Coordinates of C-alpha atoms in Angstrom, one line a residue:
X1 CA 194.9 99.2 133.3
X2 CA 195.6 98.7 129.6
X3 CA 198.8 100.2 128.2
X4 CA 197.4 100.6 124.7
X5 CA 195.3 103.7 124.2
X6 CA 193.6 105.1 121.1
X7 CA 192.4 108.7 120.8
X8 CA 188.8 109.9 120.9
X9 CA 189.2 110.9 117.2
X10 CA 190.4 107.4 116.3
X11 CA 187.4 105.8 118.0
X12 CA 184.9 108.1 116.2
X13 CA 186.7 107.5 112.9
X14 CA 186.6 103.7 113.4
X15 CA 182.8 103.8 114.0
X16 CA 182.2 105.9 110.9
X17 CA 184.3 103.6 108.8
X18 CA 182.6 100.4 109.8
X19 CA 179.2 101.8 109.1
X20 CA 179.8 104.0 106.0
X21 CA 180.9 101.6 103.3
X22 CA 178.1 99.1 103.4
X23 CA 175.4 101.7 104.4
X24 CA 175.9 103.7 101.2
X25 CA 177.0 100.8 99.1
X26 CA 174.1 98.3 99.4
X27 CA 171.8 99.3 102.3
X28 CA 170.2 102.2 100.4
X29 CA 169.2 99.9 97.6
X30 CA 167.6 97.5 100.1
X31 CA 165.8 100.4 101.8
X32 CA 164.5 101.7 98.5
X33 CA 163.0 98.3 97.7
X34 CA 161.5 98.2 101.2
X35 CA 160.2 101.8 101.7
X36 CA 160.7 103.8 98.5
X37 CA 161.6 107.5 98.7
X38 CA 161.4 107.4 102.5
X39 CA 164.7 105.5 102.7
X40 CA 166.3 108.6 104.2
X41 CA 163.7 108.7 107.0
X42 CA 164.4 105.0 107.7
X43 CA 168.1 105.8 107.8
X44 CA 167.5 108.6 110.3
X45 CA 165.4 106.4 112.5
X46 CA 168.0 103.7 112.4
X47 CA 170.7 106.3 113.4
X48 CA 168.7 107.2 116.5
X49 CA 168.3 103.5 117.4
X50 CA 172.0 103.0 116.9
X51 CA 172.9 105.9 119.1
X52 CA 170.8 104.5 121.9
X53 CA 172.3 101.0 121.7
X54 CA 175.9 102.4 121.5
X55 CA 175.1 104.4 124.7
X56 CA 173.9 101.1 126.3
X57 CA 177.1 99.5 125.2
X58 CA 179.0 102.2 127.1
X59 CA 176.8 101.9 130.2
X60 CA 177.6 98.2 130.3
X61 CA 181.3 99.0 130.5
X62 CA 181.2 102.2 132.5
X63 CA 181.9 100.6 135.9
X64 CA 184.7 98.5 134.6
X65 CA 186.2 100.6 131.7
X66 CA 189.3 98.3 131.6
X67 CA 187.2 95.3 130.5
X68 CA 185.7 94.4 127.1
X69 CA 182.4 92.4 126.8
X70 CA 184.2 89.1 126.8
X71 CA 186.2 89.9 130.0
X72 CA 183.2 91.4 131.7
X73 CA 181.1 88.3 131.0
X74 CA 183.8 86.1 132.5
X75 CA 183.9 88.3 135.6
X76 CA 180.2 88.2 136.0
X77 CA 179.4 84.5 135.6
X78 CA 182.7 82.8 135.2
X79 CA 185.0 81.7 132.4
X80 CA 182.4 79.5 130.7
X81 CA 180.1 82.4 130.2
X82 CA 182.9 84.5 128.9
X83 CA 183.6 81.8 126.3
X84 CA 180.0 81.6 125.3
X85 CA 179.9 85.4 124.7
X86 CA 183.2 85.1 122.8
X87 CA 181.7 82.4 120.6
X88 CA 178.7 84.6 119.9
X89 CA 180.9 87.5 119.0
X90 CA 183.0 85.2 116.7
X91 CA 179.8 84.0 114.9
X92 CA 178.7 87.6 114.5
X93 CA 182.0 88.7 112.8
X94 CA 182.0 85.6 110.7
X95 CA 178.4 86.4 109.5
X96 CA 179.3 90.1 109.0
X97 CA 182.1 89.2 106.6
X98 CA 179.4 88.2 104.1
X99 CA 177.9 91.6 103.6
X100 CA 181.3 93.2 103.7
X101 CA 182.5 91.0 100.8
X102 CA 179.2 91.7 99.0
X103 CA 180.0 95.4 99.2
X104 CA 183.7 95.1 98.3
X105 CA 183.5 92.5 95.5
X106 CA 180.5 93.7 93.7
X107 CA 181.8 97.3 93.6
X108 CA 185.0 96.1 91.9
X109 CA 183.9 93.1 89.9
X110 CA 180.6 94.4 88.5
X111 CA 181.9 97.8 87.4
X112 CA 185.7 97.3 86.7
X113 CA 186.9 93.7 86.6
X114 CA 184.0 91.5 85.5
X115 CA 186.4 88.7 84.3
X116 CA 188.4 88.5 87.6
X117 CA 187.7 85.5 89.8
X118 CA 185.9 86.1 93.1
X119 CA 188.8 84.6 95.2
X120 CA 191.1 87.3 93.9
X121 CA 189.1 90.0 95.7
X122 CA 188.6 88.0 99.0
X123 CA 192.3 87.0 99.2
X124 CA 193.6 90.5 98.4
X125 CA 191.3 92.2 101.0
X126 CA 192.2 89.6 103.6
X127 CA 195.9 90.1 103.1
X128 CA 195.6 93.9 103.6
X129 CA 193.2 93.3 106.6
X130 CA 195.6 90.8 108.2
X131 CA 198.5 93.1 108.0
X132 CA 196.6 96.0 109.6
X133 CA 195.2 93.6 112.3
X134 CA 198.7 92.3 113.0
X135 CA 200.1 95.8 113.7
X136 CA 197.3 96.5 116.2
X137 CA 194.6 98.9 117.1
X138 CA 196.8 102.1 117.0
X139 CA 197.7 101.4 113.3
X140 CA 194.1 100.5 112.6
X141 CA 193.0 103.8 114.2
X142 CA 195.3 105.8 112.0
X143 CA 194.0 104.1 108.9
X144 CA 190.5 104.9 110.1
X145 CA 191.4 108.6 110.3
X146 CA 192.6 108.5 106.7
X147 CA 189.4 106.7 105.7
X148 CA 187.4 109.4 107.5
X149 CA 189.2 112.1 105.5
X150 CA 188.4 110.3 102.3
X151 CA 184.8 109.9 103.3
X152 CA 184.5 113.7 103.8
X153 CA 186.1 114.3 100.5
X154 CA 183.9 111.8 98.7
X155 CA 180.7 113.3 100.3
X156 CA 181.8 116.8 99.3
X157 CA 182.4 115.7 95.7
X158 CA 179.1 113.8 95.4
X159 CA 177.1 116.8 96.8
X160 CA 178.8 119.2 94.3
X161 CA 178.4 116.7 91.4
X162 CA 174.7 116.0 92.1
X163 CA 173.4 119.5 92.6
X164 CA 172.3 120.0 89.0
X165 CA 170.3 116.8 89.0
X166 CA 168.7 117.2 92.4
X167 CA 164.8 117.1 92.3
X168 CA 163.1 117.3 95.7
X169 CA 159.9 116.1 94.1
X170 CA 161.4 112.6 94.0
X171 CA 161.3 112.5 97.8
X172 CA 157.6 113.1 97.9
X173 CA 155.1 112.1 99.2
X174 CA 156.6 112.0 102.7
X175 CA 155.9 108.9 104.8
X176 CA 153.8 107.5 101.9
X177 CA 153.7 104.0 103.5
X178 CA 153.2 105.3 107.1
X179 CA 155.5 105.6 110.1
X180 CA 155.3 102.0 111.3
X181 CA 156.4 100.5 108.0
X182 CA 159.2 103.0 107.7
X183 CA 160.3 102.2 111.2
X184 CA 160.3 98.5 110.3
X185 CA 162.4 99.2 107.2
X186 CA 165.0 101.0 109.4
X187 CA 166.0 97.6 110.7
X188 CA 168.0 97.1 107.5
X189 CA 170.1 100.1 108.5
X190 CA 170.3 98.8 112.1
X191 CA 172.3 95.9 110.7
X192 CA 175.0 98.4 109.7
X193 CA 175.4 99.9 113.2
X194 CA 175.3 96.4 114.7
X195 CA 179.0 96.1 113.6
X196 CA 179.7 99.4 115.3
X197 CA 178.2 98.1 118.6
X198 CA 180.5 95.1 118.4
X199 CA 183.4 97.4 117.7
X200 CA 182.5 99.4 120.8
X201 CA 182.1 96.2 122.9
X202 CA 185.7 95.3 122.1
X203 CA 187.6 98.6 121.9
X204 CA 185.9 101.1 124.3
X205 CA 188.3 99.9 127.1
X206 CA 191.2 101.2 124.9
X207 CA 189.8 104.7 124.3
X208 CA 191.3 107.6 126.2
X209 CA 189.0 109.0 128.9
X210 CA 186.4 106.2 128.5
X211 CA 185.1 106.7 132.1
X212 CA 184.6 110.4 131.6
X213 CA 183.5 110.8 128.0
X214 CA 182.7 107.3 126.7
X215 CA 179.0 108.0 126.6
X216 CA 179.4 111.2 124.6
X217 CA 181.8 109.6 122.2
X218 CA 179.6 106.6 121.6
X219 CA 176.6 108.7 120.7
X220 CA 178.5 111.2 118.7
X221 CA 180.2 108.5 116.6
X222 CA 176.8 107.0 115.6
X223 CA 175.2 110.4 114.9
X224 CA 178.2 111.4 112.7
X225 CA 178.0 108.1 110.8
X226 CA 174.3 108.5 110.3
X227 CA 174.6 112.1 109.0
X228 CA 177.2 111.1 106.5
X229 CA 175.1 108.2 105.3
X230 CA 171.8 110.3 105.1
X231 CA 173.5 112.6 102.6
X232 CA 173.6 109.6 100.2
X233 CA 170.1 108.5 101.0
X234 CA 168.7 111.9 100.2
X235 CA 170.8 112.3 97.0
X236 CA 170.0 108.8 95.7
X237 CA 166.3 109.4 96.3
X238 CA 166.3 112.9 94.8
X239 CA 168.7 112.4 91.9
X240 CA 168.0 108.8 90.8
X241 CA 164.5 108.4 92.3
X242 CA 163.6 105.5 94.7
X243 CA 162.5 103.4 91.8
X244 CA 165.8 103.5 90.0
X245 CA 167.8 103.1 93.3
X246 CA 165.8 99.9 94.1
X247 CA 167.0 98.3 90.8
X248 CA 170.7 98.4 91.8
X249 CA 172.6 96.2 94.2
X250 CA 175.3 98.8 94.4
X251 CA 173.1 102.0 94.1
X252 CA 175.9 104.4 95.1
X253 CA 177.8 103.6 91.9
X254 CA 174.8 104.6 89.8
X255 CA 174.8 107.9 91.7
X256 CA 178.5 108.3 91.1
X257 CA 178.0 107.7 87.4
X258 CA 175.4 110.5 87.3
X259 CA 177.6 113.0 89.2
X260 CA 179.7 115.6 87.3
X261 CA 181.2 119.0 87.8
X262 CA 181.1 121.0 84.6
X263 CA 182.6 119.5 81.5
X264 CA 185.9 118.5 83.0
X265 CA 185.1 116.1 85.9
X266 CA 182.7 113.5 84.6
X267 CA 181.5 110.2 86.1
X268 CA 182.9 109.6 89.5
X269 CA 183.3 105.8 89.5
X270 CA 187.1 105.7 89.7
X271 CA 187.2 108.6 92.1
X272 CA 184.7 106.9 94.3
X273 CA 186.5 103.6 94.4
X274 CA 189.8 105.3 95.3
X275 CA 188.2 107.2 98.2
X276 CA 185.9 104.4 99.2
X277 CA 188.5 101.6 99.4
X278 CA 190.1 102.6 102.7
X279 CA 186.7 102.5 104.5
X280 CA 185.7 99.1 103.2
X281 CA 189.2 97.6 103.8
X282 CA 189.0 98.9 107.4
X283 CA 185.8 96.9 107.7
X284 CA 187.7 93.8 106.6
X285 CA 190.5 94.7 109.0
X286 CA 188.2 95.0 112.0
X287 CA 186.3 91.9 111.1
X288 CA 189.6 90.0 111.3
X289 CA 190.4 91.7 114.6
X290 CA 187.1 90.9 116.2
X291 CA 187.1 87.3 115.0
X292 CA 190.7 86.7 116.2
X293 CA 190.2 88.3 119.6
X294 CA 187.1 86.3 120.3
X295 CA 188.6 83.0 119.0
X296 CA 191.8 83.6 121.1
X297 CA 189.5 84.1 124.2
X298 CA 187.7 80.8 123.5
X299 CA 191.0 79.0 123.3
X300 CA 192.5 80.8 126.3
X301 CA 195.3 82.6 124.4
X302 CA 196.8 85.8 125.6
X303 CA 197.4 87.3 122.1
X304 CA 195.1 87.4 119.1
X305 CA 197.9 87.5 116.6
X306 CA 198.3 83.7 116.5
X307 CA 194.7 83.5 115.4
X308 CA 194.9 85.9 112.5
X309 CA 195.8 83.3 109.9
X310 CA 193.2 80.7 110.9
X311 CA 190.6 83.4 111.0
X312 CA 191.5 84.7 107.6
X313 CA 191.1 81.2 106.2
X314 CA 187.7 80.8 107.7
X315 CA 186.5 84.2 106.7
X316 CA 187.9 83.7 103.2
X317 CA 186.0 80.5 102.6
X318 CA 182.8 81.9 103.9
X319 CA 183.1 85.2 102.1
X320 CA 183.9 83.6 98.7
X321 CA 181.0 81.2 99.1
X322 CA 178.6 84.0 99.7
X323 CA 179.5 86.3 96.8
X324 CA 180.0 83.5 94.2
X325 CA 176.2 83.3 93.7
X326 CA 174.5 86.7 93.3
X327 CA 171.1 85.4 94.3
X328 CA 172.4 83.7 97.4
X329 CA 174.3 86.9 98.3
X330 CA 171.2 89.1 98.0
X331 CA 169.0 86.6 99.9
X332 CA 171.6 86.5 102.7
X333 CA 171.9 90.3 102.8
X334 CA 168.2 91.1 102.9
X335 CA 166.7 88.2 104.8
X336 CA 169.1 85.9 106.6
X337 CA 171.8 88.2 108.0
X338 CA 169.4 90.7 109.7
X339 CA 167.8 87.8 111.6
X340 CA 171.2 87.0 113.0
X341 CA 172.8 90.4 113.5
X342 CA 169.9 92.3 115.1
X343 CA 169.2 89.9 118.0
X344 CA 173.0 90.1 118.8
X345 CA 173.2 93.9 118.4
X346 CA 170.1 94.5 120.5
X347 CA 170.2 91.5 122.8
X348 CA 173.8 91.2 123.9
X349 CA 174.1 94.8 125.4
X350 CA 170.8 94.5 127.1
X351 CA 171.6 91.1 128.6
X352 CA 174.9 92.3 129.9
X353 CA 173.3 95.5 131.2
X354 CA 170.8 93.3 133.2
X355 CA 173.6 91.2 134.6
X356 CA 175.7 94.3 135.5
X357 CA 172.7 95.6 137.5
X358 CA 172.2 92.2 139.1
X359 CA 175.9 91.9 140.1
X360 CA 176.4 95.6 140.9
X361 CA 178.2 95.0 144.2
X362 CA 180.6 92.6 142.6
X363 CA 181.5 95.1 139.9
X364 CA 181.7 98.0 142.4
X365 CA 184.4 95.9 144.3
X366 CA 186.3 95.4 141.1
X367 CA 186.0 99.1 140.1
X368 CA 187.3 100.3 143.4
X369 CA 190.2 97.9 143.6

């Protein structure tokens, strides 16, 4: 059994944090370009799909709650298969770092520090992320709880500040492009919860009471994330209109600029960045954690801490290359990354579920020992 344990609240907070920042930052603009005012419907459909896949992730680990995906794969088909799965997870986290940097860098550079070099943002975020990763999952869990508190505060402020500009007519007509096209557009939101699935694949074994309540926690975490994100999808559609939202890479900043409470609290940009930063930095932190754990498994190391620095160098080079060219970043975000992330997020849990059923007797023996 593992000595390290994180609480149920920490697990839910972690899932919310890894989904929220990118989902409201860039995904809603992508959905607006794909499906117009029905972007909130696409977000809802994506949330339901994410809840289903997170439950599958839990089902895969239910019989062996002390093993993560890499360790379970090694148990099922040997160390070579475990290393293949670890390599796949490493590639996923490397690829995921691109959208995370797009979200982080463009928020700060486009709106506050346009003259600052790109490397300044990638290096500073990696330093913070590496420190959090070095101190381990418990510290990361506490940071996620702070991030969750900030998310609730940010959502409360944006609702209060957008009430006067809310026009429900901007959300009509409902399902203008039909259900099938809206469902297809939801795949862009699926990319956001794909990171949550990878998070669950690595840390569900560390969660208190995984065997008893892991399924509930997995589903609740995705549903909570989806509800917090849908608030922004509805507000961006109703306040800005889908047409305006589609014109912005960082559409949530345009909504923050429009929000105000009376004559005193005007334009939320600085407030939003202050409350938003913990969530996006947690994404960086967990990207480093997932990459270092998978790379350590490939190399046969017992601790991931020795891999933190090499991983930061690899992620830093890739992230800087992605965000240096705006057109390359958008093309990667909208077309390239979904083709990589979705097969992993959908395929890996299903493959391991099939193997778990195939080798049920072997796992039952491990679970009972």
